[in-house]
Structures are given as structure tokens and as C-alpha cells.
Short mmCIF file of C-alpha atoms in Angstrom, two decimals:
data_model
loop_
_atom_site.label_atom_id
_atom_site.label_comp_id
_atom_site.label_asym_id
_atom_site.label_seq_id
_atom_site.Cartn_x
_atom_site.Cartn_y
_atom_site.Cartn_z
CA HIS A 1309 13.60 19.39 -25.37
CA ILE A 1310 17.02 18.55 -23.91
CA PHE A 1311 17.24 18.39 -20.12
CA PRO A 1312 20.62 19.17 -18.49
CA ASP A 1313 22.36 16.55 -16.35
CA GLY A 1314 21.31 16.84 -12.74
CA GLY A 1315 18.10 18.66 -13.62
CA LYS A 1316 14.74 17.87 -12.05
CA ALA A 1317 12.66 15.08 -13.58
CA ASP A 1318 9.32 13.46 -12.83
CA CYS A 1319 9.03 9.71 -12.29
CA ILE A 1320 5.45 8.39 -12.43
CA LEU A 1321 4.64 4.87 -11.21
CA TYR A 1322 1.54 3.21 -12.64
CA TYR A 1323 0.51 0.32 -10.40
CA ALA A 1324 -2.48 -1.84 -9.58
CA TYR A 1325 -2.47 -4.99 -7.47
CA LYS A 1326 -3.76 -7.06 -10.41
CA ASP A 1327 -0.43 -6.36 -12.17
CA LYS A 1328 1.23 -8.63 -9.63
CA LYS A 1329 -0.98 -11.58 -10.61
CA VAL A 1330 -0.35 -11.04 -14.33
CA LEU A 1331 3.42 -10.86 -13.90
CA GLU A 1332 3.55 -13.83 -11.53
CA GLY A 1333 1.61 -15.87 -14.09
CA MET A 1334 4.03 -14.88 -16.83
CA ILE A 1335 7.00 -15.92 -14.67
CA CYS A 1336 5.51 -19.35 -13.97
CA LYS A 1337 4.46 -19.97 -17.57
CA SER A 1338 7.92 -19.11 -18.91
CA SER A 1339 9.59 -21.63 -16.57
CA ASN A 1340 9.92 -25.34 -17.26
CA ASN A 1341 9.85 -25.95 -13.51
CA PRO A 1342 7.70 -23.45 -11.54
CA SER A 1343 9.15 -24.86 -8.29
CA SER A 1344 12.78 -24.26 -9.25
CA GLN A 1345 15.02 -21.90 -7.28
CA SER A 1346 15.42 -19.53 -10.22
CA THR A 1347 11.63 -19.19 -10.59
CA ARG A 1348 11.26 -18.73 -6.83
CA ARG A 1349 13.93 -16.01 -6.93
CA LYS A 1350 12.09 -14.14 -9.69
CA ILE A 1351 8.84 -14.29 -7.74
CA ASP A 1352 10.63 -13.05 -4.61
CA GLN A 1353 11.90 -10.08 -6.61
CA LEU A 1354 8.36 -9.45 -7.83
CA TYR A 1355 7.13 -9.42 -4.22
CA THR A 1356 9.87 -6.92 -3.38
CA CYS A 1357 8.42 -4.67 -6.10
CA LEU A 1358 4.95 -5.25 -4.63
CA ARG A 1359 6.10 -4.04 -1.21
CA TYR A 1360 7.76 -1.03 -2.81
CA CYS A 1361 4.59 -0.03 -4.67
CA GLU A 1362 2.33 -0.42 -1.65
CA ASN A 1363 4.62 1.30 0.86
CA GLU A 1364 3.29 4.75 1.74
CA PHE A 1365 5.84 5.71 4.40
CA LEU A 1366 9.48 4.98 3.52
CA CYS A 1367 11.49 7.26 1.26
CA ARG A 1368 11.33 6.00 -2.34
CA ARG A 1369 14.99 6.72 -2.99
CA THR A 1370 15.99 4.89 0.20
CA MET A 1371 14.06 1.79 -0.89
CA GLN A 1372 15.42 1.93 -4.43
CA LEU A 1373 19.05 2.13 -3.35
CA GLU A 1374 18.62 -0.52 -0.64
CA PHE A 1375 17.55 -2.89 -3.42
CA PHE A 1376 21.00 -2.35 -4.98
CA GLY A 1377 22.80 -2.72 -1.64
CA GLU A 1378 23.37 1.00 -1.06
CA THR A 1379 22.42 3.26 1.84
CA PHE A 1380 20.60 6.56 1.39
CA ASP A 1381 19.82 9.03 4.17
CA ARG A 1382 16.17 10.05 3.96
CA SER A 1383 16.98 13.63 5.00
CA ILE A 1384 18.85 14.13 1.72
CA CYS A 1385 15.65 13.46 -0.24
CA LYS A 1386 14.26 16.86 0.83
CA LYS A 1387 10.68 15.89 -0.03
CA THR A 1388 11.38 15.07 -3.67
CA CYS A 1389 9.44 11.77 -3.48
CA ASP A 1390 5.74 11.32 -2.79
CA ASN A 1391 6.21 9.57 0.56
CA CYS A 1392 8.56 12.19 2.01
CA ARG A 1393 6.38 14.98 0.64
CA SER A 1394 3.21 13.56 2.20
CA GLY A 1395 4.77 13.49 5.67
CA ARG A 1396 2.98 10.27 6.61
CA GLU A 1397 4.30 8.45 9.64
CA SER A 1398 3.87 4.70 10.01
CA GLU A 1399 2.29 2.99 12.99
CA PRO A 1400 3.12 -0.75 13.10
CA ARG A 1401 0.27 -2.91 14.32
CA ASP A 1402 0.50 -6.52 15.40
CA LEU A 1403 -2.21 -8.26 13.36
CA SER A 1404 -1.12 -11.81 14.11
CA GLN A 1405 -4.48 -12.78 15.64
CA GLU A 1406 -6.41 -11.19 12.78
CA ALA A 1407 -4.25 -13.08 10.29
CA ILE A 1408 -4.91 -16.36 12.14
CA GLN A 1409 -8.64 -15.62 11.90
CA VAL A 1410 -8.23 -15.24 8.14
CA LEU A 1411 -6.45 -18.61 7.95
CA GLN A 1412 -9.22 -20.28 9.95
CA LEU A 1413 -11.80 -18.67 7.70
CA LEU A 1414 -10.00 -19.88 4.57
CA HIS A 1415 -9.87 -23.42 6.00
CA ASP A 1416 -13.60 -23.49 6.77
CA MET A 1417 -14.51 -21.99 3.39
CA SER A 1418 -12.40 -24.58 1.59
CA LEU A 1419 -14.16 -27.43 3.42
CA GLN A 1420 -17.60 -26.11 2.55
CA ARG A 1421 -16.83 -25.35 -1.09
CA ARG A 1422 -15.40 -28.86 -1.61
CA GLY A 1423 -12.78 -28.17 -4.21
CA TRP A 1424 -14.18 -24.94 -5.60
CA GLY A 1425 -11.45 -22.33 -5.43
CA ILE A 1426 -11.59 -19.21 -3.26
CA THR A 1427 -10.37 -15.90 -4.65
CA LEU A 1428 -8.81 -13.10 -2.66
CA VAL A 1429 -11.88 -10.94 -3.32
CA GLN A 1430 -14.21 -13.61 -1.93
CA LEU A 1431 -12.05 -14.16 1.14
CA THR A 1432 -11.97 -10.42 1.82
CA GLN A 1433 -15.73 -10.07 1.40
CA ILE A 1434 -16.52 -12.93 3.78
CA TYR A 1435 -14.00 -11.65 6.34
CA ARG A 1436 -15.80 -8.30 6.27
CA GLY A 1437 -19.18 -10.00 6.71
CA SER A 1438 -20.64 -9.67 3.21
CA LYS A 1439 -23.82 -11.64 2.55
CA SER A 1440 -23.97 -11.03 -1.18
CA LYS A 1441 -24.94 -14.03 -3.31
CA SER A 1442 -21.68 -14.00 -5.25
CA ALA A 1443 -19.61 -14.11 -2.04
CA THR A 1444 -21.69 -16.65 -0.09
CA LYS A 1445 -22.36 -19.13 -2.90
CA PHE A 1446 -22.03 -22.73 -1.58
CA LEU A 1447 -21.37 -21.37 1.93
CA LYS A 1448 -23.16 -21.51 5.26
CA VAL A 1449 -21.77 -18.36 6.79
CA ASP A 1450 -23.05 -19.12 10.29
CA LYS A 1451 -20.71 -22.13 10.34
CA LEU A 1452 -17.62 -20.17 9.31
CA ARG A 1453 -15.06 -19.17 11.93
CA GLY A 1454 -14.02 -15.61 11.26
CA PHE A 1455 -17.07 -14.61 9.23
CA GLY A 1456 -17.53 -10.86 9.72
CA ALA A 1457 -14.47 -10.61 12.00
CA GLY A 1458 -13.27 -7.64 9.94
CA LYS A 1459 -16.61 -5.83 9.64
CA SER A 1460 -15.35 -2.91 11.75
CA LEU A 1461 -12.39 -2.35 9.39
CA GLN A 1462 -12.45 -0.25 6.24
CA LYS A 1463 -11.98 -2.09 2.96
CA LYS A 1464 -8.66 -0.35 2.26
CA ASP A 1465 -7.32 -1.53 5.63
CA VAL A 1466 -8.42 -5.12 5.00
CA ASP A 1467 -6.84 -4.96 1.53
CA ARG A 1468 -3.62 -3.68 3.12
CA MET A 1469 -3.63 -6.63 5.54
CA MET A 1470 -4.43 -9.23 2.85
CA HIS A 1471 -1.78 -7.92 0.48
CA SER A 1472 0.77 -7.96 3.31
CA MET A 1473 -0.14 -11.57 4.11
CA ILE A 1474 0.62 -12.46 0.50
CA ALA A 1475 3.85 -10.45 0.46
CA GLU A 1476 4.92 -12.21 3.69
CA LYS A 1477 4.06 -15.63 2.16
CA ILE A 1478 1.38 -16.38 4.73
CA LEU A 1479 -1.06 -16.66 1.84
CA VAL A 1480 -0.29 -17.47 -1.77
CA GLU A 1481 -2.29 -17.03 -4.96
CA VAL A 1482 -2.23 -19.99 -7.34
CA SER A 1483 -3.29 -19.52 -10.94
CA VAL A 1484 -5.55 -22.32 -12.26
CA GLN A 1485 -6.55 -22.60 -15.90
CA ASN A 1486 -9.96 -24.05 -16.78
CA ALA A 1487 -10.94 -26.11 -19.83
CA SER A 1488 -11.74 -22.97 -21.81
CA GLY A 1489 -8.26 -21.59 -21.29
CA PHE A 1490 -9.22 -18.89 -18.79
CA ALA A 1491 -7.11 -18.57 -15.64
CA SER A 1492 -8.32 -17.73 -12.16
CA ASP A 1493 -6.21 -17.04 -9.07
CA TYR A 1494 -7.16 -18.94 -5.93
CA ILE A 1495 -5.93 -18.45 -2.38
CA HIS A 1496 -3.99 -21.18 -0.55
CA LEU A 1497 -1.90 -21.32 2.62
CA GLY A 1498 1.63 -20.00 2.12
CA GLU A 1499 4.88 -21.42 3.44
CA GLU A 1500 4.82 -19.05 6.45
CA ALA A 1501 1.25 -19.92 7.54
CA ALA A 1502 2.36 -22.72 9.90
CA ALA A 1503 4.90 -20.45 11.64
CA LEU A 1504 2.21 -17.83 12.21
CA LYS A 1505 -0.29 -20.31 13.66
CA SER A 1506 2.35 -21.80 15.99
CA GLY A 1507 3.35 -18.37 17.29
CA GLN A 1508 6.85 -18.50 15.79
CA LYS A 1509 6.06 -15.61 13.43
CA ILE A 1510 4.71 -12.17 14.32
CA PHE A 1511 2.71 -10.44 11.60
CA ASN A 1512 3.04 -6.65 11.67
CA VAL A 1513 1.44 -4.24 9.21
CA ASP A 1514 2.22 -0.53 8.87
CA PHE A 1515 -0.73 1.85 8.99
CA PRO A 1516 -0.76 5.66 8.74
CA ARG A 1517 -0.32 7.31 12.13
CA LYS A 1518 -3.12 9.76 12.83
CA ARG A 1519 -1.97 13.37 13.16
CA SER A 1520 -3.85 15.90 15.25
CA GLY A 1521 -5.72 18.72 13.54
CA LYS A 1522 -3.54 21.31 15.31
CA LYS A 1523 -0.34 19.71 14.00
CA LEU A 1524 -1.70 19.68 10.45
CA LEU A 1525 -2.73 23.34 10.78
CA ASP A 1526 0.66 24.39 12.17
CA GLU A 1527 2.54 22.54 9.40
CA THR A 1528 0.34 24.03 6.68
CA CYS A 1529 0.62 27.58 8.04
CA SER A 1530 4.39 27.23 8.40
CA GLU A 1531 4.86 26.02 4.81
CA THR A 1532 2.43 28.60 3.37
CA THR A 1533 3.87 31.61 5.19
CA SER A 1534 7.49 30.62 4.49
CA GLY A 1535 6.69 30.50 0.79
CA LYS A 1536 5.24 34.02 0.96
CA LYS A 1537 8.13 35.65 2.85
CA ALA A 1538 10.41 36.05 -0.14
CA SER A 1539 7.74 37.59 -2.36
CA VAL A 1540 6.60 40.00 0.36
CA LYS A 1541 10.19 41.06 1.01
CA ASN A 1542 10.78 41.74 -2.69
CA LYS A 1543 7.62 43.83 -2.92
CA LYS A 1544 8.69 45.87 0.09
CA GLU A 1545 12.15 46.52 -1.36
CA THR A 1546 10.63 47.61 -4.66
CA ALA A 1547 8.31 49.98 -2.89
CA THR A 1548 11.19 51.46 -0.91
CA LYS A 1549 13.29 52.13 -4.00
CA SER A 1550 10.43 53.85 -5.78
CA GLY A 1551 9.69 55.98 -2.76
CA LYS A 1552 6.17 54.61 -2.40
CA PHE A 1553 5.08 53.25 0.94
CA ARG A 1554 1.66 51.68 0.91
CA LYS A 1555 -0.01 49.22 3.20
CA ARG A 1556 0.04 45.76 1.72
CA SER A 1557 -2.14 42.83 2.73
CA MET A 1558 -1.21 39.18 2.49
CA THR A 1559 -3.74 36.33 2.45
CA VAL A 1560 -2.72 32.93 3.85
CA HIS A 1561 -4.70 30.03 2.41
CA ILE A 1562 -5.24 27.08 4.73
CA VAL A 1563 -5.33 23.74 2.92
CA ASN A 1564 -8.08 21.35 3.96
CA ASP A 1565 -6.49 18.23 5.46
CA SER A 1566 -8.85 16.02 3.44
CA SER A 1567 -7.73 17.39 0.09
CA GLU A 1568 -5.92 15.18 -2.36
CA SER A 1569 -2.26 15.49 -3.17
CA ASP A 1570 -0.82 15.66 -6.66
CA ASP A 1571 -0.49 11.88 -6.78
CA GLY A 1572 -4.17 11.36 -6.01
CA ARG A 1573 -3.74 10.26 -2.41
CA THR A 1574 -5.52 11.81 0.53
CA VAL A 1575 -3.18 13.62 2.91
#
């Protein structure tokens, strides 16, 4: 099938956070000097892609064109991307103190494990107060600063914070290969960790702003009824031309605000 120029097209992004670790490992392995500026630049570009994939608020087209140094007005998008269509609004939160707690927790865990690496999954589990054997191995959790500090947070919110700390270079994942040739990614302090602890850096993370039930209902009713107006008008004109005037009923379906959108996200 041949699509005309300017026609509508679907762009589907397949992404999982583990892709970042795989690609970062490939970048480092292909370089003779992993600390070189060229390698650092490639990793920075990878982190830019990471932020793009995990952003749920900004217009996709705006972010894409900003990467190429161009400016795009979000209003022109007209809800053709998933973020504009979802209508999510961001609410920046200052999580500097929470991030410092994570750094303290990582420090204490590293001392207790005595050289055994700490993965992002383990750090997240301990921060949320997990007492599973796999997470607490070689650890005395009652001696850890920050253990369970994030127990009131949902896992997706803690993941959002941890991923942002990595994207902001507060934390860094280092791939280590064992004697059998298998690689594991361990968490270390990033180059921005010192600035955060000294107060020179503020760590903000965007979260979805909660919308009231009335606002969601009004928006849904407005979109649903506007889509019906044209069809109702056409039916009425047809009836007038044929000389038949009959009462017509129209049903408006209200969409549950917990339903999932076409891209699988909850809106």
C-alpha cells in the first residue's frame, strides 16, 4: 500500500529500562577508552533518549525537534502524540532530601556488603523497606540509614525517582563482568552526587498532576458530545428531506477514568 505524502502515520516506540543498560554496555565495549569525551558524548545522547522515553508530559514532537535545535509549538500537535492526547499535566516535586536518603542508604549498604555490588533493584527494594532474603542478604537492615524511607511510595514512583537520579548523573550504573563472562550492573555515586549532598543541586522530578473527578467528567462529556453533533445533524437533515420527522434518542457513553488508553497507559 502506498501512502501519500503528508498522510497520517503511526509511530510506535518499544521501550524498557533494561534497554538502556544493554546499549550503554555496547557503547563502552566498542570504545578503546570508556572515559574518553567521545564515549561520554554517546552516553549523554543515550540518556537524552532515556528522558524522552520516560517523559509522560511534554509533546513528543516538541522534544524531537528540540533535539535537532528547532522549536515546535505544542498547540500545533493537536493531540497527535500520546502525551498531548492523554492530557496529563506535570507537577514538579523537589525530591532532594529523598535523593540524599538514597545516597546515604547506598553508602551504608556498600559498607556492609564489603565489596559485593548493589544493583538498582536491590537499592529500590531496601529503600521501600523490603525484608526479602534476596534483598537483605549480607545486610543488617536496622543499621541502614534510609531503610524503608520510601515505604509509603508506590513502586512506579520510586522507579521514576531512581531513573531520574541516573539520568541526572546522581547515580550511575557500572557494568562488571564476572569470571564466567556474565555482566551485572551495579550502582555507584554519579558525578552530580556531591553537588546534591552539598545543596548546590536541586533534584526535581515530574509527577502526574491529579485531576478532579468533575474535570475528567466534563472533558469526557465535551469530547463525546462534540463527536456526536455532526452525525445527529446529518440524520436530522436526512429526515427533513424525506419528510419523516421522528423522535431520535442519543446515548452518551461516559468513559471510566481508570480505563487504559490505546498505548496501554492508565489515563
